[in-house]
mmCIF file of C-alpha atoms and ligand atoms in Angstrom:
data_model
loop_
_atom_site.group_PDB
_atom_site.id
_atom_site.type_symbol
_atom_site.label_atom_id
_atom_site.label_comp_id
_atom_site.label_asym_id
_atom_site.label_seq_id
_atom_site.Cartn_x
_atom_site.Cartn_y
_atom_site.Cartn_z
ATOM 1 C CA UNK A 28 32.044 21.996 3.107
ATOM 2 C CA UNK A 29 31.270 23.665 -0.134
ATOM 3 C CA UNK A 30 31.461 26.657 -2.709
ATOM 4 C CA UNK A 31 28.673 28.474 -4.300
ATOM 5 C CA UNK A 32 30.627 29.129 -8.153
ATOM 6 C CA UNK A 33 31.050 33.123 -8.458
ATOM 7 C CA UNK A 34 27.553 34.470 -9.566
ATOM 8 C CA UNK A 35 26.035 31.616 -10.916
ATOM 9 C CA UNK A 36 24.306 29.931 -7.496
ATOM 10 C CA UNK A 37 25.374 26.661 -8.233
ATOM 11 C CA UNK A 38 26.516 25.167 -4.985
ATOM 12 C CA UNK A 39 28.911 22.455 -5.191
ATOM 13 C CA UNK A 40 31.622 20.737 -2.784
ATOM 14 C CA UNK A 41 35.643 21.921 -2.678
ATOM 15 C CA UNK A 42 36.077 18.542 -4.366
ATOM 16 C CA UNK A 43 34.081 17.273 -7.826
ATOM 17 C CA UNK A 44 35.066 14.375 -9.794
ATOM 18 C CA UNK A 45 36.893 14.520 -13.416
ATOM 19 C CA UNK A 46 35.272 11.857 -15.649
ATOM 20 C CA UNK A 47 37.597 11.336 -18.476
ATOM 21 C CA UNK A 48 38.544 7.999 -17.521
ATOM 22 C CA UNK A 49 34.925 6.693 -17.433
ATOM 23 C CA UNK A 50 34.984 6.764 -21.285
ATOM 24 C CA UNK A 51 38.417 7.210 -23.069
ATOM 25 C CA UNK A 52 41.825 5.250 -22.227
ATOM 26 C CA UNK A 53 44.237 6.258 -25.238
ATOM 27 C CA UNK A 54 46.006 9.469 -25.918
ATOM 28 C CA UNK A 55 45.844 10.833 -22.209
ATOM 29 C CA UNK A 56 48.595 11.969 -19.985
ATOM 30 C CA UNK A 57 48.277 9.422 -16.922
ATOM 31 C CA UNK A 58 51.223 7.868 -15.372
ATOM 32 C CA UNK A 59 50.184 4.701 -16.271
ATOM 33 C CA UNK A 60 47.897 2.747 -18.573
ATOM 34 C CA UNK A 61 44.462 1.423 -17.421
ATOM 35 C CA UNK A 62 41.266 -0.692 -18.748
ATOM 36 C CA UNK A 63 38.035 1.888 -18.937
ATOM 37 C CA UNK A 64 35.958 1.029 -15.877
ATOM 38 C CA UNK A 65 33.019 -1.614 -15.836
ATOM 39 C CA UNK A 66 29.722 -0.502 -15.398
ATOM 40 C CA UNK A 67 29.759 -1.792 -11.760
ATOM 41 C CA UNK A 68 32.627 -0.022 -11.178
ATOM 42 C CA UNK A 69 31.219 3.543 -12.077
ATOM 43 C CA UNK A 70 28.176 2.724 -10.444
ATOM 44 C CA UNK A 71 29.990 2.085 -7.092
ATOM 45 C CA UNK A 72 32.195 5.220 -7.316
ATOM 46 C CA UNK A 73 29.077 7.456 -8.184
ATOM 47 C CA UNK A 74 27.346 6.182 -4.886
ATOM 48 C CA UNK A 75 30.295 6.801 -3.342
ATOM 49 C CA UNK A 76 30.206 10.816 -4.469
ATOM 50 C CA UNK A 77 26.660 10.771 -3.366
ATOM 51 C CA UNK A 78 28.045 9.377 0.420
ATOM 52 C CA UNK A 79 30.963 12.421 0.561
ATOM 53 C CA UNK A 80 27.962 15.178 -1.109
ATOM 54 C CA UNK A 81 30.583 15.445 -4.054
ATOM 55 C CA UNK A 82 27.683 16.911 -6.689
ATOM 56 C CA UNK A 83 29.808 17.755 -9.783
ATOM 57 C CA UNK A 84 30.783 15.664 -12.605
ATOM 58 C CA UNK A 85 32.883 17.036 -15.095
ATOM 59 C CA UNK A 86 32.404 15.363 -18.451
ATOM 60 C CA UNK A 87 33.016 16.095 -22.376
ATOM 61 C CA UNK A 88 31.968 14.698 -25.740
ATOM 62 C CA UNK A 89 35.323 14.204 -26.302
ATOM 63 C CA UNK A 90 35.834 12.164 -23.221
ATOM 64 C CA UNK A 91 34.990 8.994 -25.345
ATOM 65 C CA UNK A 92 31.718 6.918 -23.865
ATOM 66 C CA UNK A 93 32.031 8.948 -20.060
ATOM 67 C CA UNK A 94 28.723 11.268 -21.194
ATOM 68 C CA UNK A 95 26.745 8.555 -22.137
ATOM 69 C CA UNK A 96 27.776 6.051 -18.957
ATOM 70 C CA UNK A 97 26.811 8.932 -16.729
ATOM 71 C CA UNK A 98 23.554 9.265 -18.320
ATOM 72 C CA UNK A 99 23.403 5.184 -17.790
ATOM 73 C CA UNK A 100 24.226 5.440 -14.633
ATOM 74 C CA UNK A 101 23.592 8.388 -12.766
ATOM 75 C CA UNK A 102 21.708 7.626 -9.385
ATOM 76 C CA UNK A 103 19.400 9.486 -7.288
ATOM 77 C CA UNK A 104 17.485 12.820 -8.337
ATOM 78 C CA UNK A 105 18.696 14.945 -11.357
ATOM 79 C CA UNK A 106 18.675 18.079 -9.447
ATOM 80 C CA UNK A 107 20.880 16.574 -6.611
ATOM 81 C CA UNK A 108 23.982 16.861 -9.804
ATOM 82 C CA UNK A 109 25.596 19.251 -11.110
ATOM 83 C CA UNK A 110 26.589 18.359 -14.733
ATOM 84 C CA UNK A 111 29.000 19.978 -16.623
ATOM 85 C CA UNK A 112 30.272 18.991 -20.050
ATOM 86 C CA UNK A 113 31.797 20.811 -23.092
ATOM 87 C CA UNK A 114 31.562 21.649 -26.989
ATOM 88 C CA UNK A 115 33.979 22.347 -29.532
ATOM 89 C CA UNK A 116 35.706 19.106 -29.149
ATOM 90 C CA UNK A 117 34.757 15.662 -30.607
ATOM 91 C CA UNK A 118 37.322 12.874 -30.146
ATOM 92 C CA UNK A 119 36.795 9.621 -32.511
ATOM 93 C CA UNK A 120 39.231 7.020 -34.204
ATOM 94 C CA UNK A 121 41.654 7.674 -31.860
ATOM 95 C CA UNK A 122 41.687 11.760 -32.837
ATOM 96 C CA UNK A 123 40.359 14.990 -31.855
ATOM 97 C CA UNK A 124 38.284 17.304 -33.959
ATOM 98 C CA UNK A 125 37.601 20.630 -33.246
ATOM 99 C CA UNK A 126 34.122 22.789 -34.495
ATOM 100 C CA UNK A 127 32.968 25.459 -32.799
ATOM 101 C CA UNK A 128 30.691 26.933 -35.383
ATOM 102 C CA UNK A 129 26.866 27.606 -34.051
ATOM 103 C CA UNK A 130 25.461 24.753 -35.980
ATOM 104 C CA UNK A 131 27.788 21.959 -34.192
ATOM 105 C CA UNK A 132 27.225 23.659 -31.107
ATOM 106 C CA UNK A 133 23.919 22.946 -31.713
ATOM 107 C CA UNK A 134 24.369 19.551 -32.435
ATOM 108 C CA UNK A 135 26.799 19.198 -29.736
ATOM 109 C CA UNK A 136 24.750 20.624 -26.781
ATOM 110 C CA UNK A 137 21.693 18.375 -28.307
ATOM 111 C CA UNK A 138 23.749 14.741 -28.202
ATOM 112 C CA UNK A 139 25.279 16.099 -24.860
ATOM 113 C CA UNK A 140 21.607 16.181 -23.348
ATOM 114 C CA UNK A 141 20.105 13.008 -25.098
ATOM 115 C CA UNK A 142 23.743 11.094 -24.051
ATOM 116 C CA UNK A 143 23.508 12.197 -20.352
ATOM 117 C CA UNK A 144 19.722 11.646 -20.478
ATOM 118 C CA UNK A 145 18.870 15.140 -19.156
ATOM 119 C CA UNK A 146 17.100 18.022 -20.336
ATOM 120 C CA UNK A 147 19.810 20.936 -19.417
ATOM 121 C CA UNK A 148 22.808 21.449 -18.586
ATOM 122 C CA UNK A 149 24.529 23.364 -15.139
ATOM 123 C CA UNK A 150 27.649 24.423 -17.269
ATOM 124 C CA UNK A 151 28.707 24.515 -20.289
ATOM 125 C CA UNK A 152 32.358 24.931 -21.439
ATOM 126 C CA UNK A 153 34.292 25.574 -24.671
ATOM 127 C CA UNK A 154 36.525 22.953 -24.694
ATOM 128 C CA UNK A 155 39.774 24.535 -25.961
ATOM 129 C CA UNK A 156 42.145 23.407 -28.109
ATOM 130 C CA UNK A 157 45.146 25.454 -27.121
ATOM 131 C CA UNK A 158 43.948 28.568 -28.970
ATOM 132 C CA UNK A 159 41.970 30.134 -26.421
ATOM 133 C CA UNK A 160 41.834 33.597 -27.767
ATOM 134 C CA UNK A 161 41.400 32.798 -31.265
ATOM 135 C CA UNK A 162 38.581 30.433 -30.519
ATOM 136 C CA UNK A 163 37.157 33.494 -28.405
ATOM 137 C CA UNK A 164 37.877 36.232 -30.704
ATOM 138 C CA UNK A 165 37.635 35.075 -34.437
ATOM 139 C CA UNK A 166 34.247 32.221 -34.090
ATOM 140 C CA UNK A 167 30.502 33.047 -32.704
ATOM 141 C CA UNK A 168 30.881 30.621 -29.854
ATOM 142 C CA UNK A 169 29.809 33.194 -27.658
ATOM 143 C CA UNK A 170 26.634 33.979 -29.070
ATOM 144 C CA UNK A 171 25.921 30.407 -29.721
ATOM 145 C CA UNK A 172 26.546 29.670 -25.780
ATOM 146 C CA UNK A 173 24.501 32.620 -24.834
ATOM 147 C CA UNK A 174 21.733 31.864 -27.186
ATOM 148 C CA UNK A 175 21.401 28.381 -25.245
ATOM 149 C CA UNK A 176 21.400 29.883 -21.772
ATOM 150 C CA UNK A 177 18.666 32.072 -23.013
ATOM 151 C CA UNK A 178 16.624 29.016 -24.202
ATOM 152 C CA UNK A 179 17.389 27.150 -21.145
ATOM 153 C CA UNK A 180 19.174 24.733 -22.198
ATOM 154 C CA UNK A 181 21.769 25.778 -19.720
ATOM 155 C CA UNK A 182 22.434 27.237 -16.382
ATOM 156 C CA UNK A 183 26.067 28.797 -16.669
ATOM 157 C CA UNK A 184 28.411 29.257 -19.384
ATOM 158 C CA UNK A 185 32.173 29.770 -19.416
ATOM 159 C CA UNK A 186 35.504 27.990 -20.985
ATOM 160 C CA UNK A 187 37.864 25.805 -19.986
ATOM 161 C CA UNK A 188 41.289 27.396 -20.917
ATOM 162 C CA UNK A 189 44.762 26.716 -21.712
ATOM 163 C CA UNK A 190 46.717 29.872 -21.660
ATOM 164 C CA UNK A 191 46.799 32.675 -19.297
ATOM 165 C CA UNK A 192 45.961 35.366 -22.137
ATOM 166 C CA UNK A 193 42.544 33.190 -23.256
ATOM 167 C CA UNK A 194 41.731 33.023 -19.405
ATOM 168 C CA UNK A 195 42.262 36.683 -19.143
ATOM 169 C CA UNK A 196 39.908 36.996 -22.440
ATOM 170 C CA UNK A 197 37.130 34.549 -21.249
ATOM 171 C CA UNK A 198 36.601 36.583 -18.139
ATOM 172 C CA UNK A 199 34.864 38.989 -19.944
ATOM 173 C CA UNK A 200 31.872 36.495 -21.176
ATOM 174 C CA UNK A 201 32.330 33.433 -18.522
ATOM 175 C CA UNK A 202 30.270 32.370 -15.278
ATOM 176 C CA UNK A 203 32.506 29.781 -14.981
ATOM 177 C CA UNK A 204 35.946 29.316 -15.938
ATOM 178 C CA UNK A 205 37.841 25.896 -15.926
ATOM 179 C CA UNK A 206 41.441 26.717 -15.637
ATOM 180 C CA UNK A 207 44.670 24.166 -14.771
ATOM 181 C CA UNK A 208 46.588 24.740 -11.405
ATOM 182 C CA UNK A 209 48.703 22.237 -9.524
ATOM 183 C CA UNK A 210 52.283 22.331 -7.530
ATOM 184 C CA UNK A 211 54.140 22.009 -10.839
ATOM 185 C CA UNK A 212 52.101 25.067 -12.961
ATOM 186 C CA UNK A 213 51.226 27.949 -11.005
ATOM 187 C CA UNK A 214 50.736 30.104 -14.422
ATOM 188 C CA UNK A 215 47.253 30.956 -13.571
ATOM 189 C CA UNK A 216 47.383 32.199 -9.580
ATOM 190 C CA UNK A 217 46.960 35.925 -11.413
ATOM 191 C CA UNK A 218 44.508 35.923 -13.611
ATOM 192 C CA UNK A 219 42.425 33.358 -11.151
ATOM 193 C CA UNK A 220 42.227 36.319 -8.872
ATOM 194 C CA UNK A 221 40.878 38.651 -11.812
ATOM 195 C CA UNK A 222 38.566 36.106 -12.301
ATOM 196 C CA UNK A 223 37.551 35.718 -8.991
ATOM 197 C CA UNK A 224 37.035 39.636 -8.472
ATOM 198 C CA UNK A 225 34.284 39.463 -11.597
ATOM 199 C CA UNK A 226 32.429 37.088 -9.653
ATOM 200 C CA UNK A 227 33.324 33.592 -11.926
ATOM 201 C CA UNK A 228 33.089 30.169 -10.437
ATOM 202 C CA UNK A 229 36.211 28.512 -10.443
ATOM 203 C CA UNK A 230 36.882 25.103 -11.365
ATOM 204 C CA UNK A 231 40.737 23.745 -11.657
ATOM 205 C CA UNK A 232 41.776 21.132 -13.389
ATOM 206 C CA UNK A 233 44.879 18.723 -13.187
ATOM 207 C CA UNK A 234 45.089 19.750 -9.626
ATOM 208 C CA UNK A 235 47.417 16.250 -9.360
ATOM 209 C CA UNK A 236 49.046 17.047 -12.305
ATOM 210 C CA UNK A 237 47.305 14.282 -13.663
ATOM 211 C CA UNK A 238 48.367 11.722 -11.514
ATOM 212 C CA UNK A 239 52.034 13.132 -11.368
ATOM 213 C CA UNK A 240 51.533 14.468 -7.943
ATOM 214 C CA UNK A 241 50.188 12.939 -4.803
ATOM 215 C CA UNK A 242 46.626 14.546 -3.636
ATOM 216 C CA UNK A 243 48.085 15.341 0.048
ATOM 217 C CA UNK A 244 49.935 18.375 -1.437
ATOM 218 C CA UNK A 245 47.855 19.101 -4.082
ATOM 219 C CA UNK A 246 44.719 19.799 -2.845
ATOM 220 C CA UNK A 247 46.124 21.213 0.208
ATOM 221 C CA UNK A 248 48.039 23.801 -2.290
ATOM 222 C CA UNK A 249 45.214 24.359 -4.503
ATOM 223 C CA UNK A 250 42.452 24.494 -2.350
ATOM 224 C CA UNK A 251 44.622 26.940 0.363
ATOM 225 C CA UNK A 252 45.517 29.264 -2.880
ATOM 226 C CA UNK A 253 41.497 29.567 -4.210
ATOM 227 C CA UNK A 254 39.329 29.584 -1.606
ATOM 228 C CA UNK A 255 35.974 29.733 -3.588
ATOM 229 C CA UNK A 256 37.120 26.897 -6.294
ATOM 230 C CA UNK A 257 36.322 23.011 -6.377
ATOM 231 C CA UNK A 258 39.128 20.944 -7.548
ATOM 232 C CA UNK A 259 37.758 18.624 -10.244
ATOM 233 C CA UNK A 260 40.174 15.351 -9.972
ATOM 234 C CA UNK A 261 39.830 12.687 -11.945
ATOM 235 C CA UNK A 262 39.591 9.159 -10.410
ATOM 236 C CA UNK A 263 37.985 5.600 -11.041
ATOM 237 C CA UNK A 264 39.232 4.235 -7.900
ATOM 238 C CA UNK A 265 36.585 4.751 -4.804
ATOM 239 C CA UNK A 266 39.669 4.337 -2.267
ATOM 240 C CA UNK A 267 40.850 7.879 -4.353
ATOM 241 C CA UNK A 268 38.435 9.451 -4.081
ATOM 242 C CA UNK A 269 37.680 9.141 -0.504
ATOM 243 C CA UNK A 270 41.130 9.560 0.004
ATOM 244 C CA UNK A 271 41.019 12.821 -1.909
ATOM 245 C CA UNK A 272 37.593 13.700 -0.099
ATOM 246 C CA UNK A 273 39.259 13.525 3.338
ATOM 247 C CA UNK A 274 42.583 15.674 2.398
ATOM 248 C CA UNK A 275 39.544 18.510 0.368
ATOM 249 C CA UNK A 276 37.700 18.597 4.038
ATOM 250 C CA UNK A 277 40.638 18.882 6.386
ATOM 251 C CA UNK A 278 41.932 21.946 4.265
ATOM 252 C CA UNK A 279 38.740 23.350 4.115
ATOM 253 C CA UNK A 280 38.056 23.449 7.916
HETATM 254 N N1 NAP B 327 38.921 20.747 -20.456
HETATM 255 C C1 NAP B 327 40.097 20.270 -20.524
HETATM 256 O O1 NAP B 327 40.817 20.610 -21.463
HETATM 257 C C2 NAP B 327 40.572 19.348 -19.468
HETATM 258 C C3 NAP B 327 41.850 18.883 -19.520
HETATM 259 C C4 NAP B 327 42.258 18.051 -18.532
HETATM 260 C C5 NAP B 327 41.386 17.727 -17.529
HETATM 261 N N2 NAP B 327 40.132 18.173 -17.475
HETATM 262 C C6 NAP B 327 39.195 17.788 -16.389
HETATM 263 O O2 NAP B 327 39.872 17.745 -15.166
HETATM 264 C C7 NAP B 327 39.785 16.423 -14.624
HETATM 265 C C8 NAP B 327 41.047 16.095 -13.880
HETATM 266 O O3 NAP B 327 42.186 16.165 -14.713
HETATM 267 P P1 NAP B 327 43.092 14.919 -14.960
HETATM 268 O O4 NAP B 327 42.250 13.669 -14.882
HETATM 269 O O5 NAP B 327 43.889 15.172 -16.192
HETATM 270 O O6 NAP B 327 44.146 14.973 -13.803
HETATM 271 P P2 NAP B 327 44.190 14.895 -12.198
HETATM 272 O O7 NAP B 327 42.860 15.037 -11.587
HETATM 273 O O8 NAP B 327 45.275 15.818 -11.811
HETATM 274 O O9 NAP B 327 44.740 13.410 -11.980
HETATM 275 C C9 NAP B 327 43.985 12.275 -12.243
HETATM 276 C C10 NAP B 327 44.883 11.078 -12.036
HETATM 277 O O10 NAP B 327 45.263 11.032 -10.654
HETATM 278 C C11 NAP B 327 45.010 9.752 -10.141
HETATM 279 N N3 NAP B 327 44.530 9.897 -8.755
HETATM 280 C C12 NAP B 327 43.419 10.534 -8.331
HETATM 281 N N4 NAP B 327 43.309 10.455 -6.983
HETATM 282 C C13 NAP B 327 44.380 9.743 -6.557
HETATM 283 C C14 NAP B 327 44.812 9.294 -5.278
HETATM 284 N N5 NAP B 327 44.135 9.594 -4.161
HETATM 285 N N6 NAP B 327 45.957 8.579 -5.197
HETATM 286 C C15 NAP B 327 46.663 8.287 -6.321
HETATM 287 N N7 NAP B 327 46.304 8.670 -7.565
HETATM 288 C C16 NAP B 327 45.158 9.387 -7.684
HETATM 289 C C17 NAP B 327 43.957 9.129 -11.019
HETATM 290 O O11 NAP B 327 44.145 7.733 -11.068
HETATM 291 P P3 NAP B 327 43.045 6.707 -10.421
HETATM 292 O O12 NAP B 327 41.917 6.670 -11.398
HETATM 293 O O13 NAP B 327 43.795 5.441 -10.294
HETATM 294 O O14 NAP B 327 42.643 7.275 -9.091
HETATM 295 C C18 NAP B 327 44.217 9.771 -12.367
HETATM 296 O O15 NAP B 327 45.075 8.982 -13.135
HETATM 297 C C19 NAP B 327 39.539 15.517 -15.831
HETATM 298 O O16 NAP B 327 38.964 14.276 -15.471
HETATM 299 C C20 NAP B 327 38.621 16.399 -16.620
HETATM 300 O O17 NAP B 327 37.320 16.296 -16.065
HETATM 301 C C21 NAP B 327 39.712 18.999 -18.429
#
């Protein structure tokens, strides 16, 4: 059970996990409000991932301490992950930031690697903050993001959006796109077919609405409408994400 993303030869299972809540508890859009997990606890839900072959992590500077725990904590091999984090935002003090000029990305992409304890990265993504095409058509992020696949610094570039148009726009430039689809927003079905016929990955996001929707008809929706895509859910609970693992496999047999 698994997806090679578009071009890029990354291979990683119809189900990844969504690390915000490893690292940052306040100004997110759960249902309810939770204590950041123990140590123990992420280290019991990361074997866990390792049990089901879920490969991908999907982190972000701005995802408060979750980069630096998985660097802590990540078991196993470093080729047996697939690590994907972002640049562009920064959230501190209880506030987000936003920089995407070549010299944070720089710094970004450097405290990414020394925080998850790695020397490169599978994807990179722009972290949006709600202006995709401005972001994409008025800074250098581009350059900067190619410039650091060049060096080697990482495998596969791309964006994760927040409007259809910047989606449409990021095609152009992205290996991997990072895109929201669940039962309640079905905005990007479209342009995820575009996407798909230039040969990007696919990786969707809020694919429970973030915790709005049960995973049963989620994942069965969005893994039946994008058949090369991984659905990255967030979870800290191991029952979830076994849960989720089971309902990813039965739709993908
Ligand atoms: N780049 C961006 O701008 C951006 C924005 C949003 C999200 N993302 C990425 O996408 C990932 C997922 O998005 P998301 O976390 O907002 O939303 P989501 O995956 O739609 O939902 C996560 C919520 O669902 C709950 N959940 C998961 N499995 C469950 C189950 N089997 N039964 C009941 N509840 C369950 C989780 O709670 P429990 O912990 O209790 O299981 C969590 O509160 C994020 O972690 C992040 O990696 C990126």
């Amino acid at each position: 059970m698994g997806v090679v993303l578009g071009n890029t030869g990354i291979h990683t299972g119809r189900l990844s996990l969504g690390t915000v809540k490893f690292g940052r508890n306040t100004d997110v859009k759960y249902p309810g409000t939770f204590e950041l997990p123990t140590d123990e606890d992420i280290a019991t839900l990361l074997h866990c991932c390792r049990e089901l072959d879920i490969n991908l992590l999907d982190t972000a500077p701005a995802y408060g301490t979750s980069e630096q725990r998985i660097g802590r904590l990540l078991p196993g091999r470093r080729e047996d992950w697939v690590l994907c984090s972002k640049v562009g935002e920064q959230y501190s003090n209880g506030q987000s930031t936003y920089d995407y000029s070549r010299e944070n990305v720089r710094e970004s992409v450097a405290n990414s690697l020394t925080q998850l304890k790695t020397d490169y990265l599978d994807v990179l993504l722009i972290h949006s903050d709600g202006n995709d095409l401005n972001i994409i058509n008025n800074t250098d992020i581009i350059d900067s993001l190619q410039s650091l696949k060049q060096q080697g610094l990482v495998r596969s570039i791309g964006m994760s959006t927040k409007t259809v148009e910047g989606t449409r726009a990021a095609i152009e430039f992205s290996d991997i796109l990072m895109v929201t689809l669940n039962i309640d927003d079905q905005s990007h079905l479209e342009v995820i077919r575009e996407a798909e016929s230039h040969g990007c990955g696919l990786l969707l996001k809020k694919v429970l609405a973030s915790g709005h929707r049960s995973p049963e008809e989620s994942l069965s929706f969005v893994l039946g409408a994008v058949e090369n895509g991984s659905a990255v859910v967030g979870t800290i609970n191991p029952e979830h994400l076994r849960e989720n693992y089971l309902k990813a496999f039965n739709k993908s047999r």
